[in-house]
Amino acid sequence: MDVPASKPIQLSVQLHASNLRPIAYRILSKKHGLNIQTEALKILANYIGTTFGNNWKGAKAQEFLDSLGKLWKEQGRNIFLDAEGVETVIRELNYVSENYHLKSQIKDNVSGSIIGHGKKLELSDLIRTVDDRNNNGVEIYKDDNIHLESKKDEEIKNDDLELKWMDFFRVITSGNQPRYIFNKYRKTYEKDQMMKNDSDGLIRLPSLKSNISLFSTRYSIIQHRLSRNQSFQPPTFSSLNSINLKMSTNSGSNNIVITPIKNLLGRHGQRFVLFGLLFKNNMGGYSLQDESDIIQLEISQCIPTEGSYYCPGFFVVVEGIYSNSGKFYVSTMGHPPAERRDITLDAYGNIDFLGVHSTMNNTNKNLTSTSANGITRVSKELKKKLQILEKELFNHKLIILGGDCNLNDFKTFEGLKKLFLKLSNDLEYNNDYNYPFCIVFNGPFIDIPFVPSSYNSTASAASSSSSAIYKNLFDTLASTLEKFPILCEKISLLFIPGDNDPWNSLLHQGSSSIFPQSPIPKIFTNRLSRLVKNCYWCSNPTRLNYLSQEILIVRDDLSARFRRNNLLFPINTTNYNGNGKENEDPIEVDDLELETPNLTQLTNKDKNGTIISPSLLESRKIVKTILDQGHLSPFALNIRPITWDKDFYLTMSPLPTVLILTDVTCPSFDVTYEGCHTINPGKFMVRNHINYVEYTPSLKKAEFKQI
């Protein structure tokens, strides 16, 4: 008779609060934004020392602290972990753990089980268990066959729940997207309950408070992102042997420690790393500002990190030496590194930022959870189901037309007719009316700015007014689409405005408009909206939710704006002759092409020695800059004005799955950086050919096409 091997006995240890503090700080404070009180830390130290023994530093103990932090936030408690609350959460964790092991033992005697052998207990199961116990007052895990079988049938029903892709296809403009405010003290997002919906078309003036908190909120979001980056983690403990080893080998730590500006006082001659907002001061130089103070920068010897732009309004990380004069002599400047989408979502508890799942019907409510403060969180089970459904819908295509789709040009309509004919034939021959599911039109839809015309009551003057001409453009497009009824019935059309479209063009006359842009007014689009079943007049930018993917669509000439406002570092703009001596010829500062040839010569090869084209270098430079900044308009307000209270809609936290950046001032590109797939379809009409992109969500691939 075989005797089952018994598990080794775990000996408990007496753990002090000071021993556990570094680990608790890293997991509970850094990751979850919670502050633990001394008495609560003592209780945790006693429990972990008793439960995990010598392995109190191991992965299981850290996983327990992580589960405790997640459950604490899911229950809507405050940011301070008190002794009573910690004891309650520990009991709930023990309760679920004991019943989980009980279920595994019952499996051999009961036909079917709730959770099979080898399946990891997820936090969603834990929270659902605690919520059911608290709401119903009934222990859901008992040694009862009837209860286990009913629970099993319920889970099978949930697994077999059929999801329809149309329920998870939403167009979210800046007027109907939920607004979340970042709380820098709790280090999490909170839903703005006072937000007013702008879908009624009314123009509301932003408050002064939104202007004050504009850059401070951006700073807090990026600072919290840096705190999760492994390169910016300060060492929690250093033994005497490791310190002596570093001193003997003159090797420093790989971790980067950011110092607040206020802590530089009296520490001249030392090297520091700073993080803050880069802006141009009154003396014509540049300064850096964080939440503590401002310091003047000296960039004459600065060597910036290659492959990025640096403009006023950016948040940058600088390294240098602090001097007696109060200046900070910068030796290196770089961007705060971007963070992958899944890491950001996990850090904030998988919040439904787009508000798609909060409006779902009751059949899908078991796959999401809504807290008392109105925040909806998406479960991992739902994400997996949506990803599986994406792969099944392999025929789905998203068509993105190039920018400057000028409807007042007859060549544009000739190209659109050819495209509509091709798509109509594809739908008929494939017998699949879900292909393609959406077409994105990128403005501006007129090549001259829309301007008001003087009032004249005569019929001839009314027909030639700018409003009548602009409305006639979309009426002509409606007449063209009438010949393709299958497109009008089955395909969604999205229209993204440009700088020349109303009403923003009335103010800026075709120059850089205020961001974000409002949709084109309905007075110009009535006929087309009646003809097409699913016609969306979107803001710029706008977001598209397709199953598990967030597709961010923006029409902006970022490349030209980056080049116009890029810092000219003296060390990069110095000309040298063949003898290694500096030329005496003056440097033309206004020459926008000055820096591009130098960058091409320095970085035209990758690590493997493969030659990289200048257009690919430029595209990588644009994508890295905007994703590292985590914002669609990371400029100072005098460079690109934005609506103060709508800055949240321009923030990319988390990064989108796909960023469709339509920029006609640079070549088309397809670049992936930190898991964010960035696509630029380029200009719509080039040399009598129309350019567009076919994006396949199931494969996450883009294909550039011409007609």
XYZ file of C-alpha atoms in Angstrom:
707
model
C 0.000 0.000 0.000
C 1.454 3.292 -1.113
C 1.571 5.980 1.492
C 1.184 9.478 0.040
C 4.140 11.701 0.735
C 3.361 14.348 3.281
C 4.158 17.978 2.609
C 7.116 19.414 4.507
C 6.173 21.281 7.645
C 6.560 25.044 7.293
C 8.236 26.460 10.387
C 7.054 29.894 11.426
C 9.410 32.773 12.104
C 9.060 35.862 14.235
C 8.922 38.663 11.699
C 9.184 42.298 12.717
C 7.428 45.132 10.934
C 10.744 46.675 9.910
C 11.672 43.472 8.053
C 8.489 43.454 5.987
C 8.342 47.198 5.352
C 10.451 47.269 2.094
C 8.395 44.509 0.458
C 5.091 45.966 1.636
C 6.107 49.399 0.392
C 7.062 48.078 -3.047
C 3.843 46.100 -3.538
C 1.170 47.946 -1.575
C 2.398 51.530 -1.869
C 4.251 51.632 -5.177
C 2.002 49.301 -7.147
C -1.417 49.860 -5.572
C -1.014 53.380 -4.168
C -1.912 52.384 -0.595
C -0.421 53.639 2.664
C -0.028 51.092 5.435
C -0.198 52.088 9.082
C 2.224 50.754 11.683
C -0.291 48.558 13.510
C -1.513 47.076 10.241
C 2.084 46.359 9.221
C 2.652 44.501 12.492
C -0.398 42.329 11.832
C 0.818 41.576 8.319
C 4.318 40.755 9.571
C 2.924 38.381 12.194
C 0.644 36.642 9.695
C 3.276 36.285 6.941
C 5.914 35.079 9.409
C 3.512 32.454 10.756
C 2.127 31.358 7.391
C 5.132 31.467 5.071
C 7.969 31.015 7.572
C 11.440 31.230 6.060
C 9.889 31.919 2.653
C 8.433 35.246 3.763
C 10.409 36.910 0.950
C 9.299 34.366 -1.643
C 6.911 34.637 -4.558
C 3.920 33.233 -2.669
C 4.203 35.810 0.082
C 4.483 38.612 -2.461
C 1.519 37.195 -4.362
C -0.463 37.242 -1.120
C 0.367 40.931 -0.582
C -0.614 41.676 -4.161
C -3.971 39.895 -3.717
C -4.541 41.785 -0.493
C -3.916 45.105 -2.235
C -6.221 44.261 -5.146
C -9.030 43.075 -2.874
C -8.647 46.171 -0.701
C -9.106 48.456 -3.723
C -11.925 46.369 -5.186
C -13.903 46.739 -1.965
C -13.668 50.531 -2.244
C -11.774 51.100 0.994
C -9.687 54.223 1.633
C -5.994 54.510 0.843
C -4.866 53.843 4.438
C -4.543 50.215 5.506
C -5.611 50.106 9.135
C -5.313 47.182 11.527
C -9.007 46.311 11.582
C -9.360 46.395 7.814
C -6.250 44.275 7.269
C -7.547 41.623 9.668
C -10.869 41.538 7.801
C -9.254 41.167 4.379
C -6.883 38.460 5.666
C -9.865 36.487 6.988
C -11.597 36.791 3.616
C -8.484 35.606 1.798
C -8.168 32.642 4.161
C -11.857 31.868 3.758
C -11.636 31.622 -0.008
C -8.344 29.696 0.125
C -9.769 27.085 2.513
C -12.895 26.584 0.402
C -10.771 26.347 -2.725
C -8.802 23.433 -1.235
C -12.068 21.910 -0.036
C -13.437 21.915 -3.552
C -10.335 20.169 -4.876
C -10.780 17.374 -2.303
C -14.478 16.936 -3.112
C -13.870 16.598 -6.846
C -13.279 12.811 -6.725
C -16.615 12.201 -4.932
C -18.780 14.647 -6.883
C -19.567 14.464 -10.591
C -17.895 17.609 -11.862
C -16.283 20.376 -9.889
C -16.318 24.112 -9.835
C -12.612 24.560 -10.424
C -10.611 21.683 -11.851
C -7.221 20.481 -10.699
C -4.345 22.610 -11.801
C -6.393 25.792 -12.346
C -5.101 28.852 -10.546
C -7.486 30.716 -8.285
C -8.085 34.079 -9.931
C -8.759 37.326 -8.097
C -12.107 37.616 -9.894
C -13.186 34.307 -8.282
C -12.056 35.616 -4.923
C -13.923 38.916 -5.245
C -17.051 37.197 -6.539
C -16.943 34.823 -3.570
C -16.553 37.606 -1.024
C -19.249 39.736 -2.653
C -21.711 36.853 -2.738
C -21.040 36.077 0.901
C -21.398 39.700 1.960
C -24.530 40.331 -0.101
C -26.398 37.106 0.490
C -25.069 36.050 3.872
C -24.621 32.498 2.554
C -21.426 30.488 2.311
C -21.353 29.442 -1.316
C -18.759 26.672 -0.936
C -20.187 23.826 1.137
C -19.898 20.085 1.078
C -23.246 19.831 -0.679
C -23.676 18.005 -3.978
C -26.772 19.926 -5.052
C -25.116 23.280 -4.490
C -21.956 22.244 -6.304
C -23.883 20.976 -9.327
C -25.981 24.135 -9.561
C -22.827 26.240 -9.341
C -21.249 24.136 -12.068
C -24.253 24.587 -14.367
C -24.153 28.339 -13.804
C -20.477 28.533 -14.774
C -21.060 26.419 -17.865
C -23.840 28.783 -18.831
C -21.481 31.718 -18.434
C -18.799 29.987 -20.509
C -21.276 29.274 -23.301
C -22.466 32.877 -23.338
C -22.534 34.016 -26.952
C -20.932 37.369 -27.582
C -21.968 39.495 -30.543
C -19.270 41.643 -32.075
C -21.696 44.495 -32.778
C -22.218 44.888 -29.021
C -18.512 45.645 -28.648
C -18.186 47.959 -31.638
C -18.512 51.531 -30.416
C -17.458 54.940 -31.698
C -16.430 57.127 -28.763
C -16.003 60.837 -29.413
C -14.760 63.471 -27.000
C -18.390 64.292 -26.215
C -19.551 60.876 -25.012
C -16.390 59.354 -23.524
C -16.405 58.999 -19.721
C -13.969 61.291 -17.987
C -11.566 59.911 -15.396
C -9.497 62.160 -13.149
C -6.107 60.972 -11.938
C -5.765 61.201 -8.151
C -2.073 61.700 -7.445
C -2.528 60.878 -3.763
C -4.267 57.546 -4.308
C -2.331 56.994 -7.560
C -5.384 55.811 -9.418
C -8.169 57.095 -11.632
C -11.498 58.288 -10.287
C -14.609 58.843 -12.349
C -15.728 62.441 -12.718
C -19.330 62.369 -11.541
C -19.821 66.059 -12.430
C -18.957 65.610 -16.111
C -21.439 67.089 -18.564
C -22.156 65.328 -21.826
C -21.196 67.388 -24.883
C -23.212 65.300 -27.319
C -25.874 68.029 -27.403
C -23.508 70.197 -29.464
C -23.391 73.072 -27.003
C -20.099 74.897 -26.506
C -19.131 75.206 -22.854
C -16.306 77.322 -21.540
C -13.735 75.393 -19.473
C -13.143 76.306 -15.861
C -10.010 78.005 -14.562
C -9.364 75.008 -12.313
C -8.915 72.767 -15.349
C -6.216 75.106 -16.670
C -4.353 75.085 -13.352
C -4.322 71.285 -13.128
C -3.494 70.730 -16.802
C 0.263 70.095 -16.682
C 0.313 68.942 -13.060
C -2.002 66.058 -13.950
C 0.203 65.081 -16.899
C 3.219 65.211 -14.598
C 1.579 62.944 -12.000
C 0.527 60.369 -14.603
C 4.013 60.085 -16.112
C 5.680 60.128 -12.690
C 3.506 57.219 -11.567
C 4.381 55.424 -14.802
C 8.082 55.890 -14.086
C 7.643 54.495 -10.582
C 6.476 51.207 -12.149
C 9.455 51.036 -14.504
C 12.188 48.687 -13.316
C 14.925 51.103 -14.396
C 13.595 53.763 -12.030
C 13.148 51.535 -8.977
C 15.322 52.784 -6.096
C 17.237 50.051 -4.260
C 15.311 49.050 -1.147
C 18.209 47.430 0.709
C 21.968 47.289 0.283
C 24.151 45.090 2.424
C 27.552 46.232 3.656
C 29.298 43.722 1.400
C 27.525 45.045 -1.704
C 28.410 48.635 -0.783
C 32.074 47.715 -0.332
C 32.032 45.858 -3.647
C 30.667 48.905 -5.485
C 33.271 51.154 -3.881
C 36.107 48.801 -4.764
C 35.006 48.272 -8.378
C 33.761 51.852 -8.901
C 30.560 50.435 -10.354
C 27.322 52.272 -9.788
C 23.814 50.962 -9.520
C 21.815 50.361 -12.678
C 18.761 51.892 -11.044
C 18.003 55.537 -11.852
C 16.993 57.668 -8.894
C 15.065 60.846 -9.738
C 15.795 63.740 -7.380
C 13.269 66.539 -6.751
C 14.561 69.960 -7.762
C 14.128 71.384 -4.279
C 16.640 68.835 -2.939
C 19.465 70.278 -5.068
C 19.938 73.300 -2.817
C 23.413 73.256 -1.250
C 24.555 70.198 -3.218
C 26.511 71.912 -5.993
C 29.056 69.932 -7.959
C 27.098 66.684 -7.670
C 25.431 64.705 -10.443
C 21.648 64.207 -10.394
C 18.799 62.929 -12.540
C 15.769 65.225 -12.775
C 12.317 64.802 -14.264
C 9.950 67.606 -15.147
C 8.337 69.921 -17.664
C 10.611 71.526 -20.259
C 9.644 75.098 -21.165
C 11.164 78.284 -22.538
C 11.837 80.939 -19.899
C 11.715 84.724 -20.160
C 15.452 84.970 -20.837
C 15.243 82.924 -24.021
C 16.744 79.826 -22.433
C 15.118 76.649 -21.160
C 14.022 75.633 -17.684
C 12.748 72.492 -16.018
C 9.862 72.410 -13.562
C 8.595 69.643 -11.334
C 6.064 69.701 -8.503
C 8.630 71.126 -6.068
C 10.548 73.893 -7.884
C 11.974 75.340 -11.135
C 15.589 75.292 -12.304
C 17.335 76.840 -15.303
C 18.985 74.423 -17.729
C 22.266 74.857 -19.558
C 22.127 72.666 -22.687
C 25.262 73.833 -24.488
C 26.978 70.471 -23.836
C 23.838 68.319 -23.787
C 23.812 65.169 -25.910
C 20.140 64.231 -26.428
C 19.012 60.659 -26.849
C 18.784 59.885 -30.551
C 15.518 59.041 -32.231
C 13.271 61.599 -30.491
C 12.132 65.184 -30.779
C 12.415 67.695 -27.937
C 9.965 70.602 -27.868
C 8.741 73.051 -25.203
C 5.954 71.439 -23.221
C 7.530 67.971 -23.182
C 8.221 66.047 -19.988
C 11.851 64.963 -20.071
C 14.410 63.162 -17.929
C 17.725 65.027 -17.713
C 21.060 64.102 -16.167
C 23.720 66.616 -15.256
C 25.557 68.596 -12.587
C 24.167 71.294 -10.319
C 26.330 74.439 -10.054
C 26.714 77.294 -7.581
C 25.109 79.710 -10.036
C 21.789 77.908 -9.689
C 21.968 76.386 -13.173
C 21.774 72.715 -14.011
C 24.350 71.726 -16.637
C 22.672 68.985 -18.661
C 24.810 66.220 -20.126
C 22.035 63.908 -21.323
C 18.345 64.389 -22.093
C 15.764 61.718 -22.825
C 12.074 60.893 -22.754
C 10.318 58.946 -19.990
C 9.946 55.435 -21.446
C 6.498 54.344 -22.561
C 4.635 51.488 -20.892
C 2.814 48.616 -22.548
C -0.960 48.699 -22.520
C -1.491 45.506 -20.519
C 0.864 46.665 -17.754
C -0.963 49.982 -17.376
C -4.387 48.346 -17.334
C -3.262 45.841 -14.727
C -1.834 48.626 -12.557
C -5.174 50.467 -12.536
C -7.346 47.382 -12.126
C -8.548 46.976 -15.757
C -10.766 50.052 -15.712
C -13.227 50.421 -18.586
C -11.902 53.820 -19.713
C -14.102 53.980 -22.822
C -17.338 53.198 -20.984
C -18.248 50.384 -23.376
C -18.879 47.640 -20.837
C -20.684 49.874 -18.348
C -23.576 50.187 -20.824
C -23.771 46.470 -21.605
C -26.977 44.528 -21.150
C -27.531 42.280 -18.159
C -26.316 39.145 -19.947
C -22.756 40.444 -19.873
C -22.815 41.905 -16.368
C -21.325 38.733 -14.897
C -18.145 39.391 -16.894
C -17.649 42.877 -15.459
C -17.773 44.440 -12.015
C -18.892 47.925 -11.020
C -17.788 49.450 -7.727
C -19.744 51.846 -5.564
C -17.999 54.867 -7.092
C -19.267 53.966 -10.581
C -16.014 52.531 -11.983
C -16.509 49.498 -14.227
C -13.732 46.917 -14.439
C -13.344 44.303 -17.149
C -12.553 40.736 -16.161
C -9.782 38.703 -17.742
C -12.324 36.078 -18.801
C -14.148 38.622 -20.950
C -10.904 39.785 -22.537
C -10.018 36.231 -23.516
C -13.477 35.658 -24.998
C -13.228 38.843 -27.045
C -9.766 37.923 -28.318
C -11.034 34.508 -29.416
C -13.951 36.149 -31.210
C -11.540 38.536 -32.966
C -9.598 35.642 -34.489
C -12.805 34.015 -35.700
C -13.847 37.178 -37.577
C -10.923 36.991 -39.999
C -12.901 38.685 -42.804
C -13.354 41.940 -40.925
C -11.467 44.877 -42.397
C -11.082 48.487 -41.341
C -10.529 50.860 -44.277
C -8.603 54.058 -43.471
C -8.418 56.665 -46.215
C -5.519 59.075 -46.418
C -5.651 62.645 -45.194
C -6.772 65.723 -47.147
C -9.794 64.014 -48.666
C -10.874 67.207 -50.464
C -14.401 66.751 -51.784
C -14.173 69.931 -53.870
C -11.707 68.148 -56.168
C -13.358 66.068 -58.915
C -10.369 63.669 -58.860
C -11.299 62.750 -55.290
C -14.773 61.648 -56.369
C -13.367 59.653 -59.266
C -11.112 57.792 -56.861
C -13.920 57.269 -54.342
C -16.159 55.775 -57.038
C -13.473 53.215 -57.884
C -13.005 52.378 -54.210
C -16.748 52.030 -53.572
C -17.086 49.772 -56.608
C -14.250 47.538 -55.409
C -15.679 47.244 -51.886
C -19.176 46.599 -53.207
C -17.934 43.753 -55.397
C -16.009 42.252 -52.478
C -19.155 42.206 -50.363
C -21.247 40.556 -53.050
C -18.744 37.902 -54.121
C -17.679 36.939 -50.598
C -21.287 36.644 -49.386
C -20.080 38.106 -46.114
C -21.754 41.365 -45.237
C -19.383 41.988 -42.365
C -16.506 42.808 -44.708
C -15.413 45.568 -44.470
C -17.153 46.828 -41.371
C -15.968 50.464 -41.341
C -14.486 53.195 -43.578
C -12.661 56.170 -42.043
C -12.622 59.458 -43.986
C -9.889 61.868 -42.906
C -10.369 65.592 -43.488
C -10.127 68.371 -44.173
C -12.866 67.894 -46.750
C -12.176 71.210 -48.462
C -8.806 72.575 -49.557
C -9.488 76.145 -48.384
C -10.560 77.202 -44.882
C -14.287 77.453 -44.287
C -14.986 81.163 -43.709
C -18.233 83.029 -43.021
C -19.852 84.855 -45.943
C -21.584 88.185 -45.803
C -25.349 87.921 -45.587
C -27.268 88.537 -48.801
C -30.912 87.741 -49.305
C -30.662 87.100 -53.030
C -30.923 83.528 -54.213
C -27.748 83.682 -56.288
C -25.704 84.927 -53.340
C -27.166 82.298 -51.019
C -26.269 79.497 -53.412
C -22.670 80.722 -53.669
C -22.094 81.187 -49.934
C -19.434 79.141 -48.207
C -22.053 77.260 -46.181
C -23.991 76.271 -49.280
C -20.822 75.202 -51.084
C -19.649 73.126 -48.126
C -23.048 71.450 -47.725
C -23.141 70.677 -51.432
C -19.900 68.685 -51.087
C -21.501 66.117 -48.758
C -24.708 66.108 -50.808
C -22.603 65.138 -53.814
C -20.964 62.378 -51.772
C -24.438 61.148 -50.814
C -25.427 61.065 -54.493
C -22.348 58.965 -55.226
C -23.095 56.506 -52.415
C -26.692 56.066 -53.585
C -25.348 53.941 -56.430
C -23.908 51.457 -53.893
C -26.827 50.495 -51.608
C -24.973 47.569 -50.075
C -22.349 49.952 -48.675
C -24.994 52.287 -47.272
C -26.697 49.393 -45.529
C -23.821 47.332 -44.160
C -20.788 49.581 -43.663
C -20.174 52.229 -41.018
C -18.719 55.538 -42.185
C -16.574 57.690 -39.900
C -15.709 61.298 -40.748
C -12.755 62.901 -38.945
C -12.590 66.706 -39.389
C -9.464 68.644 -40.333
C -8.181 72.171 -39.892
C -10.256 73.633 -42.748
C -13.587 72.186 -41.587
C -16.177 74.139 -39.566
C -16.517 75.490 -37.047
C -12.930 75.755 -35.824
C -11.773 77.170 -39.150
C -13.804 80.331 -38.502
C -11.345 81.243 -35.758
C -7.936 80.107 -36.985
C -8.463 80.403 -40.780
C -6.815 77.066 -41.584
C -3.898 77.244 -39.144
C -3.498 74.910 -36.161
C -6.931 74.540 -34.611
C -7.875 74.107 -30.984
C -7.600 70.485 -29.923
C -9.713 68.389 -29.693
C -11.861 69.388 -32.662
C -15.635 69.127 -32.566
C -17.536 67.073 -35.162
C -18.782 68.649 -38.369
C -22.146 70.340 -37.648
C -25.267 68.402 -38.580
C -26.564 71.233 -40.733
C -24.100 70.191 -43.455
C -24.579 66.425 -43.178
C -28.333 65.785 -43.011
C -28.724 64.120 -46.395
C -25.733 61.814 -45.991
C -26.831 60.839 -42.474
C -30.283 59.862 -43.759
C -28.810 57.785 -46.577
C -26.181 55.790 -44.668
C -27.499 53.600 -41.871
C -24.398 53.917 -39.663
C -22.833 57.313 -40.273
C -20.693 58.800 -37.494
C -19.565 62.421 -37.437
C -16.630 62.188 -35.097
C -14.441 64.535 -33.163
C -10.712 64.791 -33.766
C -9.381 62.660 -32.132
C -11.912 59.879 -31.704
C -11.708 56.350 -30.328
C -13.041 53.169 -31.825
C -13.676 50.130 -29.638
C -13.605 46.864 -31.565
C -13.972 43.833 -29.271
C -10.781 43.853 -27.151
C -8.969 46.515 -29.199
C -8.916 50.258 -28.663
C -8.288 52.078 -31.954
C -7.374 55.746 -31.581
C -7.916 57.847 -34.724
C -6.361 61.308 -35.013
C -5.845 63.688 -37.927
C -2.917 65.997 -37.240
C 0.281 67.064 -38.991
C 2.547 66.247 -36.064
C 5.703 65.744 -38.099
C 5.805 69.346 -39.331
C 5.023 70.688 -35.858
C 7.794 68.597 -34.316
C 10.334 69.911 -36.823
C 9.277 73.531 -36.398
C 9.557 73.509 -32.615
C 12.383 71.023 -32.071
C 15.234 72.183 -29.824
C 18.462 72.884 -31.682
C 21.150 71.579 -29.365
C 24.442 73.423 -29.924
C 26.425 70.192 -29.895
C 24.318 68.867 -32.817
C 24.224 72.073 -34.868
C 28.019 72.618 -34.931
C 29.609 72.175 -38.355
C 33.051 70.589 -38.690
C 35.455 70.544 -41.588
C 37.614 67.680 -42.722
C 40.453 68.553 -40.311
C 38.197 68.211 -37.287
C 38.109 71.967 -36.718
C 34.953 73.927 -36.312
C 33.873 75.979 -39.328
C 33.408 79.692 -38.930
C 30.363 79.845 -41.188
C 27.260 81.064 -39.343
C 24.524 78.553 -38.631
C 21.110 79.280 -40.087
C 18.813 78.613 -37.141
C 15.652 78.977 -39.224
C 16.636 76.141 -41.539
C 14.206 73.336 -40.667
C 16.200 70.801 -42.656
C 19.388 71.414 -40.644
C 19.061 68.553 -38.201
C 17.578 65.883 -40.474
C 20.690 65.190 -42.630
C 22.910 64.906 -39.542
C 20.515 62.462 -37.930
C 20.371 60.402 -41.110
C 24.149 60.166 -41.314
C 24.509 59.147 -37.672
C 21.703 56.621 -37.380
C 21.240 55.142 -40.863
C 22.153 51.656 -39.646
C 20.648 49.441 -36.995
C 22.465 47.162 -34.571
C 22.832 44.470 -37.230
C 24.356 46.902 -39.716
C 21.257 47.020 -41.920
C 20.758 50.341 -43.676
C 17.575 52.132 -42.594
C 15.851 54.555 -44.939
C 15.431 58.179 -43.798
C 11.634 57.876 -44.037
C 11.650 54.928 -41.629
C 13.906 56.846 -39.247
C 11.520 59.793 -39.318
C 8.494 57.582 -38.664
C 10.184 55.861 -35.718
C 11.150 59.256 -34.355
C 7.562 60.514 -34.478
C 6.060 57.375 -32.960
C 8.589 57.123 -30.137
C 8.181 60.792 -29.227
C 4.403 60.825 -29.023
C 4.078 57.453 -27.255
C 6.775 58.274 -24.707
C 4.954 61.514 -23.910
C 1.656 59.635 -23.672
C -0.263 62.577 -25.127
C -1.564 63.536 -28.576
C -0.586 67.193 -28.154
C 2.451 67.314 -25.830
C 3.283 70.927 -26.651
C 3.133 74.172 -24.752
C -0.215 75.922 -25.059
C 1.250 78.760 -27.129
C 2.377 76.193 -29.730
C -0.814 74.123 -29.850
C -3.833 75.442 -27.898
C -6.158 72.854 -26.409
C -9.456 72.965 -24.568
C -8.427 72.812 -20.920
C -11.163 70.559 -19.580
C -10.752 68.073 -22.462
C -7.091 67.311 -21.908
C -8.018 63.855 -20.601
C -9.295 62.816 -24.044
C -5.858 63.555 -25.514
C -4.056 61.434 -22.925
C -2.863 57.979 -23.960
C -2.862 56.190 -20.630
C -3.046 53.311 -21.306
C -1.620 53.243 -24.811
C -4.162 52.259 -27.468
C -3.957 48.944 -29.244
C -3.797 50.755 -32.583
C -2.983 54.417 -33.204
C -4.091 55.694 -36.613
C -2.118 58.919 -36.991
C -2.981 60.555 -40.302
C -0.137 62.959 -41.072
C 0.311 64.277 -44.626
C 3.614 66.037 -43.826
C 5.548 62.763 -43.649
C 5.523 59.512 -45.648
C 3.128 56.729 -44.752
C 4.424 54.217 -42.220
C 3.548 51.188 -40.132
C 5.522 51.063 -36.868
C 4.993 49.122 -33.638
C 6.465 50.487 -30.407
C 5.822 49.048 -26.926
C 2.966 46.960 -28.310
C 1.180 49.979 -29.851
C 0.619 49.517 -33.575
C 0.898 52.970 -35.204
C -0.288 53.495 -38.789
C -0.067 56.562 -41.008
C -2.009 56.206 -44.284
C -0.381 59.380 -45.654
C -2.086 61.678 -48.130
C -5.269 60.564 -49.879
C -4.508 61.744 -53.420
C -0.954 61.385 -54.723
C -0.176 61.535 -58.456
C -3.757 60.740 -59.495
C -3.840 57.681 -57.215
C -5.781 57.331 -53.982
C -4.039 55.826 -50.965
C -5.727 53.870 -48.215
C -4.938 51.218 -45.622
C -6.711 47.937 -44.914
C -6.325 46.948 -41.281
C -7.224 43.396 -40.267
C -8.048 43.255 -36.524
C -7.814 39.457 -36.338
C -4.193 39.526 -37.520
C -3.373 43.039 -36.274
C -1.759 43.763 -39.615
C -2.072 46.698 -42.004
C -1.787 46.620 -45.779
C -1.186 49.768 -47.843
C -3.101 49.927 -51.117
C -3.486 52.242 -54.104
C -6.126 52.707 -56.779
